[in-house]
Short mmCIF file of C-alpha atoms and ligand atoms in Angstrom, two decimals:
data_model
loop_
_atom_site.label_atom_id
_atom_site.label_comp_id
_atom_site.label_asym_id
_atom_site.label_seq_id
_atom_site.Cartn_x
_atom_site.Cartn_y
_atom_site.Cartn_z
CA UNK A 14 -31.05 -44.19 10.78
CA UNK A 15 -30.43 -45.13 7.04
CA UNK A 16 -27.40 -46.51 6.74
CA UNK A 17 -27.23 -46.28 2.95
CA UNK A 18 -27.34 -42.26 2.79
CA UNK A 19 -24.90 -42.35 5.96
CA UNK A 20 -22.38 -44.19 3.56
CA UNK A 21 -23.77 -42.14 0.35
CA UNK A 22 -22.81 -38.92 2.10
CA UNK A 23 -19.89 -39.71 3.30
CA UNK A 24 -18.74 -41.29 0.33
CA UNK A 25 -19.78 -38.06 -1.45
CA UNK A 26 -17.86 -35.63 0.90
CA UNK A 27 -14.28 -37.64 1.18
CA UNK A 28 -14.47 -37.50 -3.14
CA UNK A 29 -15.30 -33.66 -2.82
CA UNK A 30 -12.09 -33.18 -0.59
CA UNK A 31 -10.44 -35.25 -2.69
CA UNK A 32 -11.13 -33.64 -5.61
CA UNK A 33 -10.67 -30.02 -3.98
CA UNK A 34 -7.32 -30.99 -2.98
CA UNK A 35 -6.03 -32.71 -5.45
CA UNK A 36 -7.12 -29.17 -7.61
CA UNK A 37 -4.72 -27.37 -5.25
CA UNK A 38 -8.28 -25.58 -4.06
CA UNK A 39 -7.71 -23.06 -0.82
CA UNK A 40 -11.40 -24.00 0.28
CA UNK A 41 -13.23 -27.48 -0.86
CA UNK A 42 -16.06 -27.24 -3.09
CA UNK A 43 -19.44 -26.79 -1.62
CA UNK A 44 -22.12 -29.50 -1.46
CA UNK A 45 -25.77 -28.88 -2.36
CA UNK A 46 -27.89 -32.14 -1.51
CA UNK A 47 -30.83 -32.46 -4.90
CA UNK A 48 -33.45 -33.90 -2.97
CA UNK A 49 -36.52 -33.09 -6.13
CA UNK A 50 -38.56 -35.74 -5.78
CA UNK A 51 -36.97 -37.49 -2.41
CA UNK A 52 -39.75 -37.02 0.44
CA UNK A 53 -39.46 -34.83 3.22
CA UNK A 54 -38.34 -37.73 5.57
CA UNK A 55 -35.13 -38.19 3.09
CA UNK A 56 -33.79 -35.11 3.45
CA UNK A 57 -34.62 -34.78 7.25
CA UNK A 58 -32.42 -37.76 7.55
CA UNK A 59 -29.64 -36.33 5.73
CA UNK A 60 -30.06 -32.98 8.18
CA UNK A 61 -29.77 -35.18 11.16
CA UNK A 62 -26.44 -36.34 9.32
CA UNK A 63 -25.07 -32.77 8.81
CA UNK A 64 -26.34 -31.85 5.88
CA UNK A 65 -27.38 -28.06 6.07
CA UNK A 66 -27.92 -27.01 1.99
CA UNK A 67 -30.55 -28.38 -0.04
CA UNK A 68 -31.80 -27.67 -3.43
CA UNK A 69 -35.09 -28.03 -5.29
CA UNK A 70 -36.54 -27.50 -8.81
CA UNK A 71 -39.81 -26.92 -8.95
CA UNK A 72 -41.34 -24.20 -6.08
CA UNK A 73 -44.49 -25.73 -5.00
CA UNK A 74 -42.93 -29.01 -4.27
CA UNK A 75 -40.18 -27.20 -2.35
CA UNK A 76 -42.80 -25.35 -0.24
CA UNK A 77 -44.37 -28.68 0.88
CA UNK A 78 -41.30 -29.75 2.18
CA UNK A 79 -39.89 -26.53 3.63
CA UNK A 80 -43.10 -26.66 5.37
CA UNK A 81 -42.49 -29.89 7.12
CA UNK A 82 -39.11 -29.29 7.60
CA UNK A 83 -39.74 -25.78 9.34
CA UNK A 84 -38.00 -26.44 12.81
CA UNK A 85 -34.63 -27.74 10.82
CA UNK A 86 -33.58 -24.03 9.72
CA UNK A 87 -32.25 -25.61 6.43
CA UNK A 88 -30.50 -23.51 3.56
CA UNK A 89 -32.59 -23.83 0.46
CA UNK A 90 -31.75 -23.31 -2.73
CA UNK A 91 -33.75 -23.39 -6.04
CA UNK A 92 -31.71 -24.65 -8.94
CA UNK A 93 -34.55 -25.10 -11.19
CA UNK A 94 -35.89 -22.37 -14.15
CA UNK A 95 -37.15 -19.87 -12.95
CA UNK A 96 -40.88 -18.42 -14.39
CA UNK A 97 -41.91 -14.83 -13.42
CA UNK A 98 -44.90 -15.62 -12.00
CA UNK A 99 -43.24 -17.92 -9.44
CA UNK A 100 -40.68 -14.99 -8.49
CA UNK A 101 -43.08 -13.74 -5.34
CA UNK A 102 -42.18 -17.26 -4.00
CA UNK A 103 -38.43 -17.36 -5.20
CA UNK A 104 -37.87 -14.46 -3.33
CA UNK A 105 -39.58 -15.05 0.08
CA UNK A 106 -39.47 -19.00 0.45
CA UNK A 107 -35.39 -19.64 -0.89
CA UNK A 108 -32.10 -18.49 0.60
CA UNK A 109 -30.01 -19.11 -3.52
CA UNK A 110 -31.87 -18.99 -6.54
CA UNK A 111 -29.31 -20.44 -8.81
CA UNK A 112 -31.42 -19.77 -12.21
CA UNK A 113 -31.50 -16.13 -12.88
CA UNK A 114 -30.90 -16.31 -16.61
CA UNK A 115 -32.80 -12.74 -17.62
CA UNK A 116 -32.89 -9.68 -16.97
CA UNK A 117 -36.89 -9.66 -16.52
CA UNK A 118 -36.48 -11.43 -13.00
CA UNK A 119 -34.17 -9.36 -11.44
CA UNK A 120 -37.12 -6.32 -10.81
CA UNK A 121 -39.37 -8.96 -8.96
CA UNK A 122 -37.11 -10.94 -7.22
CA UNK A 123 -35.68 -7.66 -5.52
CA UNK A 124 -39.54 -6.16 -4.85
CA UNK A 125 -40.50 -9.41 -3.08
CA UNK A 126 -37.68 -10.13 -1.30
CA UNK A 127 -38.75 -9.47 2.32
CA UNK A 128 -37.06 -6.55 4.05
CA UNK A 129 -36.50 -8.27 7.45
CA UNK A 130 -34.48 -11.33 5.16
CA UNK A 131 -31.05 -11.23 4.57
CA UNK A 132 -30.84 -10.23 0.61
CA UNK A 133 -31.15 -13.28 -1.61
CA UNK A 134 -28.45 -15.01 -3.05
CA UNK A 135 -28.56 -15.52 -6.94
CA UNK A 136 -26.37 -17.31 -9.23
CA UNK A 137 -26.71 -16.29 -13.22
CA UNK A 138 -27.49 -19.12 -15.72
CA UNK A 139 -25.61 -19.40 -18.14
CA UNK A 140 -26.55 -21.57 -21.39
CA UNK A 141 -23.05 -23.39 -22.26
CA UNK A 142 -23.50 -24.82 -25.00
CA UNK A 143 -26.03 -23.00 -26.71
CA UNK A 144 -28.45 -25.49 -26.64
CA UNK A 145 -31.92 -24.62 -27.95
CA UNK A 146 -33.79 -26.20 -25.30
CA UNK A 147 -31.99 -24.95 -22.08
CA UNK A 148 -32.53 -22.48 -19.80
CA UNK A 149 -29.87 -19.93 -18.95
CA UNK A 150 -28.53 -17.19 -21.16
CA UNK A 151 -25.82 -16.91 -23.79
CA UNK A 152 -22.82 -15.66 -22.36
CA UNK A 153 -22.81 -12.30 -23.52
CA UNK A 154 -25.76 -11.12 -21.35
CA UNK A 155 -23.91 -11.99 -17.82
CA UNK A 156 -22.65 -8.38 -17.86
CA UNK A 157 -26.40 -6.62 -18.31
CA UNK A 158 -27.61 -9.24 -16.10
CA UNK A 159 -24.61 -8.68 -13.62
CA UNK A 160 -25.26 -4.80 -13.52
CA UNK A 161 -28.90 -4.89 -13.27
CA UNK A 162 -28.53 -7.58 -9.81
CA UNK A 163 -26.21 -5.28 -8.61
CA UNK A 164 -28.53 -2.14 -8.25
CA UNK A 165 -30.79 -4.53 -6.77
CA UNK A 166 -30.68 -4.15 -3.29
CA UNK A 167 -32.17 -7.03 -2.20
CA UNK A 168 -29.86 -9.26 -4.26
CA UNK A 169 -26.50 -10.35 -3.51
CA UNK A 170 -24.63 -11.39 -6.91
CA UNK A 171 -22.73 -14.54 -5.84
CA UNK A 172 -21.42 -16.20 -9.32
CA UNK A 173 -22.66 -18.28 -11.88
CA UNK A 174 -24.64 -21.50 -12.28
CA UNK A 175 -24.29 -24.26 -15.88
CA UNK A 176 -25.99 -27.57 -16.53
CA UNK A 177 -23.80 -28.57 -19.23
CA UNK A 178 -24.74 -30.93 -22.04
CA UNK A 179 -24.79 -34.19 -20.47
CA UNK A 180 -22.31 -35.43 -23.15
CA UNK A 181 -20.88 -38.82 -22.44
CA UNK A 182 -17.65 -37.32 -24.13
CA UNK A 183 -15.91 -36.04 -20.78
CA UNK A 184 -13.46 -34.20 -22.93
CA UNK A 185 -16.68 -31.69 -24.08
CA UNK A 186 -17.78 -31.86 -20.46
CA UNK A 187 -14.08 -30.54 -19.41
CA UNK A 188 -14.00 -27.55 -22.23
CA UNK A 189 -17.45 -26.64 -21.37
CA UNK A 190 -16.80 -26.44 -17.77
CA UNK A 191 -13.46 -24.65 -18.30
CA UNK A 192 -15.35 -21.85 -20.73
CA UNK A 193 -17.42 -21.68 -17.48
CA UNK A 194 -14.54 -20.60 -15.36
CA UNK A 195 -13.50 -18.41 -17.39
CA UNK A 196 -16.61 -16.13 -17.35
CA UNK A 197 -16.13 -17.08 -13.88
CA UNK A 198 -12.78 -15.53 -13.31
CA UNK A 199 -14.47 -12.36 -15.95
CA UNK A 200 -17.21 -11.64 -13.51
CA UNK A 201 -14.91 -11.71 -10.80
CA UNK A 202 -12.52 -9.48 -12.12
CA UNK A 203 -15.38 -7.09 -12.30
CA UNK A 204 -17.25 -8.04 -9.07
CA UNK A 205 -14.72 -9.12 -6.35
CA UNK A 206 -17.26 -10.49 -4.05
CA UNK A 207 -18.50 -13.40 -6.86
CA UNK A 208 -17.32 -16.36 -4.96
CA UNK A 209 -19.62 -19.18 -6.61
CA UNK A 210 -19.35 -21.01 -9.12
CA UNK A 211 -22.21 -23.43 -9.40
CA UNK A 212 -21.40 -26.66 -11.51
CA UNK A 213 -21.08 -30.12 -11.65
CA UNK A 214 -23.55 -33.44 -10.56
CA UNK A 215 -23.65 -36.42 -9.73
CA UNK A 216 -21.57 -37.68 -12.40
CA UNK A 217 -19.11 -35.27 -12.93
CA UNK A 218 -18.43 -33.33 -9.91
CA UNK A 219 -14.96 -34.25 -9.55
CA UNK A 220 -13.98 -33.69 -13.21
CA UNK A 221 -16.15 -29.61 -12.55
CA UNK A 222 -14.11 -29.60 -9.00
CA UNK A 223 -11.50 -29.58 -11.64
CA UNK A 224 -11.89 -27.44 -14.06
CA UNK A 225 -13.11 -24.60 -10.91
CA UNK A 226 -16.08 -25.54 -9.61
CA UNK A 227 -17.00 -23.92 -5.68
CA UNK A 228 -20.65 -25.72 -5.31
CA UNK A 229 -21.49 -29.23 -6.79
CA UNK A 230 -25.14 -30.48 -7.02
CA UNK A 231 -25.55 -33.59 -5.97
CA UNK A 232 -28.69 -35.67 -6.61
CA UNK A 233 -28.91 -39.52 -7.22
CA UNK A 234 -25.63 -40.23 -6.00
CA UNK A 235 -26.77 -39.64 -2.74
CA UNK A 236 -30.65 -40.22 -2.29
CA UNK A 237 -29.89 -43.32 -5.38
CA UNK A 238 -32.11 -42.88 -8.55
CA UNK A 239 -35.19 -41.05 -8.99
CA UNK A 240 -38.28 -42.55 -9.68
CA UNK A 241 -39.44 -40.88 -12.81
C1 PLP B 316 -31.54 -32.84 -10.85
C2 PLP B 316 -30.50 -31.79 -10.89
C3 PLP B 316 -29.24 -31.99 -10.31
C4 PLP B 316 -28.80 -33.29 -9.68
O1 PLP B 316 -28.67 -34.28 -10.63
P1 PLP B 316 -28.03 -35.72 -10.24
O2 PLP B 316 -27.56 -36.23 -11.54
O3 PLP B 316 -29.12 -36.51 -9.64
O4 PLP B 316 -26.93 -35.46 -9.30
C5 PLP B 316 -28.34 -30.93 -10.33
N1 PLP B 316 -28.65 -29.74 -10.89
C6 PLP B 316 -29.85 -29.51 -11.45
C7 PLP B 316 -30.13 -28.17 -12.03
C8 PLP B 316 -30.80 -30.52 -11.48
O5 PLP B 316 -31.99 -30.28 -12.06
#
């Protein structure tokens, strides 16, 4: 066993719990295990550790793994953008999709979504901080996006999903993530059962934990860097 993700996880969890409890938090935040890149024996060694949720970015790459990693039952979710044509896969191969950022993908992910499944969890994207390059939408298309994933039967609106600027000014990281929650706590006032609130990585989970984060995605601070 690999003693380095052993202490890497752990290390991980105590700061979540921390961090959740020193936000006054009724339930700790979430932890999704990033394993792109990491090989399949990586993340089976975190599973043998306890580590049930996983996400991936790119869908072909995921469905080598998931492949190899069949007998683990693992919950997979895909955190990368999202293209139409890869929706047939989205749908059947993930439990989360975290990047539903238009209202295009709603119509496909619901059609392929198998009927004997549980209905698919999605997160919308939203684009924080307007930046050109990003995927995720601007903030005043959650509603249409909202209502559209809600007459899709197949799809169970959980929350929202950010990948703020990676400014090395923490105080914009903190007001980004705090505009978050607060289309957080909008969508929620509209849609009780929006529990999720997907934000925060490796190096600045405890400062989203903060500011209302229920899910943190966790890469390189536990597999170490990636190999680019
Ligand atoms: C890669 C990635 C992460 C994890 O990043 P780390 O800095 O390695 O923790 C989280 N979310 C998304 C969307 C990513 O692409």
């Amino acid at each position: 066993m690999n003693n380095l993700l052993d202490q890497a996880l752990r290390t991980t969890l105590q700061k979540i719990d921390n961090a959740s409890h020193a936000a006054n938090r009724p339930d700790k935040a979430v932890l999704l295990a990033v394993s792109k890149m990491q090989p399949a024996s990586a993340i089976r060694e975190l599973a043998m550790l306890g580590q049930r949720a996983f996400g991936e970015n790119y869908v072909q790459e995921a469905l080598a793994k998931q492949g190899e990693l069949e007998d683990l039952k693992l919950e997979w979710h895909l955190i990368g953008p999202l293209q139409s044509n890869k929706c047939s896969e989205a749908a059947r191969h993930f439990d989360w999709v975290h990047s539903v950022s238009r209202i295009k993908l709603v119509e496909p992910l619901n059609r392929y979504r198998p009927e004997n499944a549980k209905p698919l969890n999605v997160l919308i994207q939203v684009n924080i901080d307007g930046e050109a390059s990003k995927s995720g939408c601007s903030p005043n298309e959650i509603d249409s996006i909202a209502d559209a994933i809600l007459q899709a039967p197949r799809l169970k609106l959980r929350g929202l999903m950010a990948i703020p600027e990676p400014s090395p000014d923490l105080e914009k990281r903190r007001s980004s993530f705090r505009q978050l929650n607060g289309l957080f706590q909008l969508l929620q006032s509209r849609h009780p059962d929006c529990d999720t609130l997907s934000m925060g990585m490796s190096d600045d989970f405890e400062l989203a934990i903060h500011e209302g984060s229920t899910l943190v995605r966790i890469g390189s601070a536990l597999f170490g860097a990636r190999k680019a």
